[in-house]
Structure formats: structure tokens, C-alpha cells
Amino acid sequence: MRNLGEVLKSTPGIGVLVGAALLSVAASGTAVAAPQGRTASERVGTNAAIADGYFKPGANTVVKRNIPQQIPANSSARLKAAGGNKVTYSRPKEVCGTELLEKTSGKGKATLVMSVETSMKAEASGEFGVSKGAIAAKLGFSTDDTFTLKQETRYEVPKGKMGFIEAYPTFDQYTINTYVNGALKKTGWWMKPTGVCFNQWTH
């Protein structure tokens, strides 16, 4: 299973195609590499609310989901833990992974069309006060589960502009907190692949 910190330790902008990705560019657009670091300002990295190795969708991000979001009955639900400790999980937060699935660009006037099809495993990171099996039973998925992601985007590029698209996987992030004697001691994350984040912009 891929460690959540590995992506940030690697060189930014290196595309890793996890599954089969299909790409076509319509009209007069030409498929070329998008510039490096265009979305760096939107990437969060280490953040109290977002797991390391993921970023919050920005103003230029179109999120398309294959899998509906599952909301727990309570905003924070308790799991049984040894020694009277309390373990809670949060409502899921929609985030994008930093693993680049595909990218393209084209000069307008043109329509950029990108289709991405891949499969990804759920992921977990951090420390937990209960077994992974107990967490999986509550959340309804385990880190052994694989999810198929298949989405397409179309982006209109005005005449005289350059248009760019970058595709990243979308995840639902569940935050797992462990409390000992009422004090927060451990935090971990469970990530469920749910779709594709398309970053789209022109200049």
C-alpha cells in the first residue's frame, strides 16, 4: 500500500498513471505538457484539517465523483477502544490527491477533452487506537478495497489563450482521533477514492 507521504517527497508534477488513461483534444487544441507547479498554491501539504499528501479543491478545480459520499449518522461517532480510551471518526472531507493522473494543454480557440479511467485502493495513514478491522466495519470500506474511477471533462479555451487541464484522484477523507483521559493523543486518516479532480485554467 502506498504511503501517504511518498507523493510529497517525490518531485512535484511527475505524472503517475495508476490505471489506463484516455486522452483526446478536440478542435485546434494540441496536447502538450502543462507547466510545472501551476496548482502549487492550492496544495496544502501538512495541515491540521487535511492529510499530508492531499490538497483542497481550489477555484479552478472541477470535482467529478463516481462514488456517492457516505455521511455517518453523527458528526463524530465513537468506536470501542482498550483501556477506556475514546476513538472517533469525522464526517468525510472531500480532498484531491497530489498524484497526477494526466495532463494536457492547448491553444484556443479550442475544446480540450480529457477522459480518465483508473482504479485505486483505499489508503490509511497515521496511528489508530483501535484495529483497522473495527474502523473498516464502521466506515464500510477497508484499505484492501479497490475503487474504479472513470470521468471525463471538456474545457473551452478562448481564442488567443492557452488552456490547461490536470487530473488528480478525488478522495473522501475520514479523520480518526484517539483520546486518552479526554486528551487527544493520536490522529490518523482513512482515504476512500471517489472520483477525479480536474484542475482547469487558462492564461
PDB file of N, CA, C and O in Angstrom, residues 31-82:
ATOM      1  N   ALA A  31      -2.155  18.585 -27.757  1.00  0.00           N
ATOM      2  CA  ALA A  31      -1.804  18.020 -26.458  1.00  0.00           C
ATOM      3  C   ALA A  31      -0.326  18.224 -26.179  1.00  0.00           C
ATOM      4  O   ALA A  31       0.521  17.692 -26.889  1.00  0.00           O
ATOM      5  N   VAL A  32      -0.012  19.004 -25.160  1.00  0.00           N
ATOM      6  CA  VAL A  32       1.370  19.209 -24.733  1.00  0.00           C
ATOM      7  C   VAL A  32       1.393  19.186 -23.214  1.00  0.00           C
ATOM      8  O   VAL A  32       0.359  19.193 -22.562  1.00  0.00           O
ATOM      9  N   ALA A  33       2.587  19.165 -22.644  1.00  0.00           N
ATOM     10  CA  ALA A  33       2.696  19.086 -21.189  1.00  0.00           C
ATOM     11  C   ALA A  33       2.281  20.408 -20.553  1.00  0.00           C
ATOM     12  O   ALA A  33       2.667  21.481 -21.005  1.00  0.00           O
ATOM     13  N   ALA A  34       1.506  20.320 -19.480  1.00  0.00           N
ATOM     14  CA  ALA A  34       1.128  21.517 -18.732  1.00  0.00           C
ATOM     15  C   ALA A  34       2.326  22.009 -17.929  1.00  0.00           C
ATOM     16  O   ALA A  34       3.193  21.229 -17.560  1.00  0.00           O
ATOM     17  N   PRO A  35       2.437  23.296 -17.650  1.00  0.00           N
ATOM     18  CA  PRO A  35       3.579  23.827 -16.904  1.00  0.00           C
ATOM     19  C   PRO A  35       3.637  23.269 -15.493  1.00  0.00           C
ATOM     20  O   PRO A  35       2.607  23.012 -14.877  1.00  0.00           O
ATOM     21  N   GLN A  36       4.848  23.101 -14.985  1.00  0.00           N
ATOM     22  CA  GLN A  36       5.020  22.556 -13.645  1.00  0.00           C
ATOM     23  C   GLN A  36       4.594  23.566 -12.585  1.00  0.00           C
ATOM     24  O   GLN A  36       4.804  24.766 -12.743  1.00  0.00           O
ATOM     25  N   GLY A  37       3.991  23.082 -11.492  1.00  0.00           N
ATOM     26  CA  GLY A  37       3.729  23.929 -10.333  1.00  0.00           C
ATOM     27  C   GLY A  37       2.561  24.876 -10.471  1.00  0.00           C
ATOM     28  O   GLY A  37       2.381  25.747  -9.626  1.00  0.00           O
ATOM     29  N   ARG A  38       1.724  24.736 -11.502  1.00  0.00           N
ATOM     30  CA  ARG A  38       0.625  25.686 -11.695  1.00  0.00           C
ATOM     31  C   ARG A  38      -0.334  25.684 -10.513  1.00  0.00           C
ATOM     32  O   ARG A  38      -0.881  26.723 -10.159  1.00  0.00           O
ATOM     33  N   THR A  39      -0.541  24.516  -9.896  1.00  0.00           N
ATOM     34  CA  THR A  39      -1.510  24.427  -8.812  1.00  0.00           C
ATOM     35  C   THR A  39      -0.840  24.389  -7.440  1.00  0.00           C
ATOM     36  O   THR A  39      -1.468  24.039  -6.458  1.00  0.00           O
ATOM     37  N   ALA A  40       0.431  24.754  -7.360  1.00  0.00           N
ATOM     38  CA  ALA A  40       1.151  24.654  -6.086  1.00  0.00           C
ATOM     39  C   ALA A  40       0.494  25.485  -4.996  1.00  0.00           C
ATOM     40  O   ALA A  40       0.497  25.095  -3.827  1.00  0.00           O
ATOM     41  N   SER A  41      -0.085  26.635  -5.356  1.00  0.00           N
ATOM     42  CA  SER A  41      -0.696  27.491  -4.344  1.00  0.00           C
ATOM     43  C   SER A  41      -1.944  26.864  -3.735  1.00  0.00           C
ATOM     44  O   SER A  41      -2.382  27.256  -2.667  1.00  0.00           O
ATOM     45  N   GLU A  42      -2.517  25.871  -4.429  1.00  0.00           N
ATOM     46  CA  GLU A  42      -3.723  25.228  -3.927  1.00  0.00           C
ATOM     47  C   GLU A  42      -3.394  23.981  -3.105  1.00  0.00           C
ATOM     48  O   GLU A  42      -4.266  23.410  -2.477  1.00  0.00           O
ATOM     49  N   ARG A  43      -2.136  23.557  -3.151  1.00  0.00           N
ATOM     50  CA  ARG A  43      -1.762  22.353  -2.420  1.00  0.00           C
ATOM     51  C   ARG A  43      -1.484  22.699  -0.968  1.00  0.00           C
ATOM     52  O   ARG A  43      -0.791  23.661  -0.668  1.00  0.00           O
ATOM     53  N   VAL A  44      -1.993  21.895  -0.085  1.00  0.00           N
ATOM     54  CA  VAL A  44      -1.946  22.229   1.333  1.00  0.00           C
ATOM     55  C   VAL A  44      -0.777  21.572   2.043  1.00  0.00           C
ATOM     56  O   VAL A  44      -0.157  22.139   2.912  1.00  0.00           O
ATOM     57  N   GLY A  45      -0.426  20.311   1.651  1.00  0.00           N
ATOM     58  CA  GLY A  45       0.638  19.603   2.347  1.00  0.00           C
ATOM     59  C   GLY A  45       0.212  19.282   3.770  1.00  0.00           C
ATOM     60  O   GLY A  45      -0.926  18.926   4.038  1.00  0.00           O
ATOM     61  N   THR A  46       1.127  19.415   4.708  1.00  0.00           N
ATOM     62  CA  THR A  46       0.809  19.136   6.103  1.00  0.00           C
ATOM     63  C   THR A  46      -0.150  20.191   6.641  1.00  0.00           C
ATOM     64  O   THR A  46       0.146  21.367   6.642  1.00  0.00           O
ATOM     65  N   ASN A  47      -1.301  19.740   7.095  1.00  0.00           N
ATOM     66  CA  ASN A  47      -2.341  20.666   7.540  1.00  0.00           C
ATOM     67  C   ASN A  47      -3.165  19.948   8.591  1.00  0.00           C
ATOM     68  O   ASN A  47      -3.384  18.751   8.514  1.00  0.00           O
ATOM     69  N   ALA A  48      -3.614  20.675   9.598  1.00  0.00           N
ATOM     70  CA  ALA A  48      -4.366  20.061  10.685  1.00  0.00           C
ATOM     71  C   ALA A  48      -5.655  19.431  10.200  1.00  0.00           C
ATOM     72  O   ALA A  48      -6.138  18.477  10.769  1.00  0.00           O
ATOM     73  N   ALA A  49      -6.237  19.985   9.128  1.00  0.00           N
ATOM     74  CA  ALA A  49      -7.534  19.506   8.664  1.00  0.00           C
ATOM     75  C   ALA A  49      -7.424  18.562   7.482  1.00  0.00           C
ATOM     76  O   ALA A  49      -8.340  17.794   7.227  1.00  0.00           O
ATOM     77  N   ILE A  50      -6.325  18.605   6.737  1.00  0.00           N
ATOM     78  CA  ILE A  50      -6.162  17.801   5.536  1.00  0.00           C
ATOM     79  C   ILE A  50      -4.914  16.943   5.674  1.00  0.00           C
ATOM     80  O   ILE A  50      -3.855  17.420   6.061  1.00  0.00           O
ATOM     81  N   ALA A  51      -5.040  15.666   5.333  1.00  0.00           N
ATOM     82  CA  ALA A  51      -3.925  14.733   5.470  1.00  0.00           C
ATOM     83  C   ALA A  51      -2.771  15.126   4.567  1.00  0.00           C
ATOM     84  O   ALA A  51      -2.956  15.689   3.482  1.00  0.00           O
ATOM     85  N   ASP A  52      -1.558  14.832   5.025  1.00  0.00           N
ATOM     86  CA  ASP A  52      -0.361  15.103   4.255  1.00  0.00           C
ATOM     87  C   ASP A  52      -0.420  14.334   2.938  1.00  0.00           C
ATOM     88  O   ASP A  52      -0.706  13.137   2.907  1.00  0.00           O
ATOM     89  N   GLY A  53      -0.144  15.002   1.825  1.00  0.00           N
ATOM     90  CA  GLY A  53      -0.181  14.343   0.532  1.00  0.00           C
ATOM     91  C   GLY A  53      -1.461  14.583  -0.243  1.00  0.00           C
ATOM     92  O   GLY A  53      -1.671  13.964  -1.280  1.00  0.00           O
ATOM     93  N   TYR A  54      -2.304  15.509   0.239  1.00  0.00           N
ATOM     94  CA  TYR A  54      -3.574  15.814  -0.407  1.00  0.00           C
ATOM     95  C   TYR A  54      -3.766  17.328  -0.429  1.00  0.00           C
ATOM     96  O   TYR A  54      -3.077  18.051   0.280  1.00  0.00           O
ATOM     97  N   PHE A  55      -4.703  17.810  -1.263  1.00  0.00           N
ATOM     98  CA  PHE A  55      -4.972  19.241  -1.282  1.00  0.00           C
ATOM     99  C   PHE A  55      -6.473  19.486  -1.422  1.00  0.00           C
ATOM    100  O   PHE A  55      -7.215  18.646  -1.926  1.00  0.00           O
ATOM    101  N   LYS A  56      -6.880  20.644  -0.947  1.00  0.00           N
ATOM    102  CA  LYS A  56      -8.280  21.045  -1.018  1.00  0.00           C
ATOM    103  C   LYS A  56      -8.600  21.537  -2.423  1.00  0.00           C
ATOM    104  O   LYS A  56      -7.832  22.305  -2.998  1.00  0.00           O
ATOM    105  N   PRO A  57      -9.728  21.105  -3.016  1.00  0.00           N
ATOM    106  CA  PRO A  57     -10.087  21.600  -4.351  1.00  0.00           C
ATOM    107  C   PRO A  57     -10.154  23.123  -4.366  1.00  0.00           C
ATOM    108  O   PRO A  57     -10.718  23.751  -3.472  1.00  0.00           O
ATOM    109  N   GLY A  58      -9.530  23.725  -5.377  1.00  0.00           N
ATOM    110  CA  GLY A  58      -9.484  25.180  -5.478  1.00  0.00           C
ATOM    111  C   GLY A  58     -10.535  25.715  -6.431  1.00  0.00           C
ATOM    112  O   GLY A  58     -11.395  24.981  -6.938  1.00  0.00           O
ATOM    113  N   ALA A  59     -10.441  27.018  -6.708  1.00  0.00           N
ATOM    114  CA  ALA A  59     -11.434  27.683  -7.555  1.00  0.00           C
ATOM    115  C   ALA A  59     -11.415  27.153  -8.979  1.00  0.00           C
ATOM    116  O   ALA A  59     -12.440  27.186  -9.677  1.00  0.00           O
ATOM    117  N   ASN A  60     -10.261  26.638  -9.429  1.00  0.00           N
ATOM    118  CA  ASN A  60     -10.145  26.122 -10.792  1.00  0.00           C
ATOM    119  C   ASN A  60     -10.366  24.614 -10.876  1.00  0.00           C
ATOM    120  O   ASN A  60     -10.130  24.018 -11.928  1.00  0.00           O
ATOM    121  N   THR A  61     -10.794  23.991  -9.795  1.00  0.00           N
ATOM    122  CA  THR A  61     -10.938  22.538  -9.746  1.00  0.00           C
ATOM    123  C   THR A  61     -12.392  22.123  -9.940  1.00  0.00           C
ATOM    124  O   THR A  61     -13.282  22.591  -9.229  1.00  0.00           O
ATOM    125  N   VAL A  62     -12.603  21.222 -10.892  1.00  0.00           N
ATOM    126  CA  VAL A  62     -13.920  20.620 -11.108  1.00  0.00           C
ATOM    127  C   VAL A  62     -13.856  19.192 -10.573  1.00  0.00           C
ATOM    128  O   VAL A  62     -13.057  18.377 -11.052  1.00  0.00           O
ATOM    129  N   VAL A  63     -14.659  18.884  -9.562  1.00  0.00           N
ATOM    130  CA  VAL A  63     -14.656  17.556  -8.938  1.00  0.00           C
ATOM    131  C   VAL A  63     -15.806  16.739  -9.503  1.00  0.00           C
ATOM    132  O   VAL A  63     -16.961  17.148  -9.448  1.00  0.00           O
ATOM    133  N   LYS A  64     -15.485  15.570 -10.057  1.00  0.00           N
ATOM    134  CA  LYS A  64     -16.499  14.669 -10.595  1.00  0.00           C
ATOM    135  C   LYS A  64     -16.375  13.331  -9.884  1.00  0.00           C
ATOM    136  O   LYS A  64     -15.323  12.702  -9.906  1.00  0.00           O
ATOM    137  N   ARG A  65     -17.475  12.920  -9.250  1.00  0.00           N
ATOM    138  CA  ARG A  65     -17.468  11.733  -8.403  1.00  0.00           C
ATOM    139  C   ARG A  65     -18.096  10.537  -9.111  1.00  0.00           C
ATOM    140  O   ARG A  65     -19.086  10.662  -9.826  1.00  0.00           O
ATOM    141  N   ASN A  66     -17.517   9.355  -8.856  1.00  0.00           N
ATOM    142  CA  ASN A  66     -18.129   8.091  -9.248  1.00  0.00           C
ATOM    143  C   ASN A  66     -18.889   7.456  -8.094  1.00  0.00           C
ATOM    144  O   ASN A  66     -19.830   6.701  -8.302  1.00  0.00           O
ATOM    145  N   ILE A  67     -18.455   7.779  -6.871  1.00  0.00           N
ATOM    146  CA  ILE A  67     -18.980   7.108  -5.682  1.00  0.00           C
ATOM    147  C   ILE A  67     -19.617   8.150  -4.770  1.00  0.00           C
ATOM    148  O   ILE A  67     -18.965   9.128  -4.380  1.00  0.00           O
ATOM    149  N   PRO A  68     -20.893   7.985  -4.414  1.00  0.00           N
ATOM    150  CA  PRO A  68     -21.566   8.958  -3.535  1.00  0.00           C
ATOM    151  C   PRO A  68     -20.887   9.030  -2.174  1.00  0.00           C
ATOM    152  O   PRO A  68     -20.305   8.061  -1.692  1.00  0.00           O
ATOM    153  N   GLN A  69     -20.968  10.199  -1.549  1.00  0.00           N
ATOM    154  CA  GLN A  69     -20.382  10.380  -0.224  1.00  0.00           C
ATOM    155  C   GLN A  69     -21.267   9.742   0.834  1.00  0.00           C
ATOM    156  O   GLN A  69     -22.471   9.928   0.828  1.00  0.00           O
ATOM    157  N   GLN A  70     -20.656   8.967   1.728  1.00  0.00           N
ATOM    158  CA  GLN A  70     -21.376   8.319   2.824  1.00  0.00           C
ATOM    159  C   GLN A  70     -21.165   9.145   4.087  1.00  0.00           C
ATOM    160  O   GLN A  70     -20.050   9.279   4.571  1.00  0.00           O
ATOM    161  N   ILE A  71     -22.248   9.707   4.608  1.00  0.00           N
ATOM    162  CA  ILE A  71     -22.182  10.549   5.791  1.00  0.00           C
ATOM    163  C   ILE A  71     -22.570   9.734   7.023  1.00  0.00           C
ATOM    164  O   ILE A  71     -23.641   9.132   7.051  1.00  0.00           O
ATOM    165  N   PRO A  72     -21.726   9.687   8.052  1.00  0.00           N
ATOM    166  CA  PRO A  72     -22.102   8.984   9.291  1.00  0.00           C
ATOM    167  C   PRO A  72     -23.361   9.586   9.896  1.00  0.00           C
ATOM    168  O   PRO A  72     -23.681  10.755   9.678  1.00  0.00           O
ATOM    169  N   ALA A  73     -24.068   8.791  10.661  1.00  0.00           N
ATOM    170  CA  ALA A  73     -25.297   9.259  11.300  1.00  0.00           C
ATOM    171  C   ALA A  73     -25.020  10.434  12.226  1.00  0.00           C
ATOM    172  O   ALA A  73     -25.823  11.354  12.344  1.00  0.00           O
ATOM    173  N   ASN A  74     -23.864  10.421  12.896  1.00  0.00           N
ATOM    174  CA  ASN A  74     -23.457  11.518  13.775  1.00  0.00           C
ATOM    175  C   ASN A  74     -22.227  12.200  13.187  1.00  0.00           C
ATOM    176  O   ASN A  74     -21.464  11.595  12.422  1.00  0.00           O
ATOM    177  N   SER A  75     -22.021  13.460  13.522  1.00  0.00           N
ATOM    178  CA  SER A  75     -20.848  14.167  13.019  1.00  0.00           C
ATOM    179  C   SER A  75     -19.563  13.552  13.563  1.00  0.00           C
ATOM    180  O   SER A  75     -18.518  13.631  12.953  1.00  0.00           O
ATOM    181  N   SER A  76     -19.634  12.914  14.718  1.00  0.00           N
ATOM    182  CA  SER A  76     -18.489  12.227  15.290  1.00  0.00           C
ATOM    183  C   SER A  76     -19.012  10.994  16.021  1.00  0.00           C
ATOM    184  O   SER A  76     -19.857  11.105  16.902  1.00  0.00           O
ATOM    185  N   ALA A  77     -18.557   9.824  15.624  1.00  0.00           N
ATOM    186  CA  ALA A  77     -19.059   8.580  16.201  1.00  0.00           C
ATOM    187  C   ALA A  77     -17.957   7.870  16.977  1.00  0.00           C
ATOM    188  O   ALA A  77     -16.793   7.890  16.581  1.00  0.00           O
ATOM    189  N   ARG A  78     -18.349   7.238  18.071  1.00  0.00           N
ATOM    190  CA  ARG A  78     -17.367   6.614  18.956  1.00  0.00           C
ATOM    191  C   ARG A  78     -17.160   5.152  18.594  1.00  0.00           C
ATOM    192  O   ARG A  78     -18.104   4.433  18.285  1.00  0.00           O
ATOM    193  N   LEU A  79     -15.891   4.731  18.659  1.00  0.00           N
ATOM    194  CA  LEU A  79     -15.522   3.333  18.480  1.00  0.00           C
ATOM    195  C   LEU A  79     -15.009   2.794  19.811  1.00  0.00           C
ATOM    196  O   LEU A  79     -14.457   3.545  20.622  1.00  0.00           O
ATOM    197  N   LYS A  80     -15.184   1.501  20.023  1.00  0.00           N
ATOM    198  CA  LYS A  80     -14.683   0.895  21.256  1.00  0.00           C
ATOM    199  C   LYS A  80     -13.164   0.801  21.204  1.00  0.00           C
ATOM    200  O   LYS A  80     -12.582   0.439  20.201  1.00  0.00           O
ATOM    201  N   ALA A  81     -12.515   1.138  22.305  1.00  0.00           N
ATOM    202  CA  ALA A  81     -11.058   1.069  22.386  1.00  0.00           C
ATOM    203  C   ALA A  81     -10.653   0.507  23.734  1.00  0.00           C
ATOM    204  O   ALA A  81     -11.395   0.601  24.710  1.00  0.00           O
ATOM    205  N   ALA A  82      -9.455  -0.068  23.781  1.00  0.00           N
ATOM    206  CA  ALA A  82      -8.969  -0.680  25.018  1.00  0.00           C
ATOM    207  C   ALA A  82      -8.689   0.373  26.077  1.00  0.00           C
ATOM    208  O   ALA A  82      -8.345   1.517  25.772  1.00  0.00           O
TER     209      ALA A  82
END
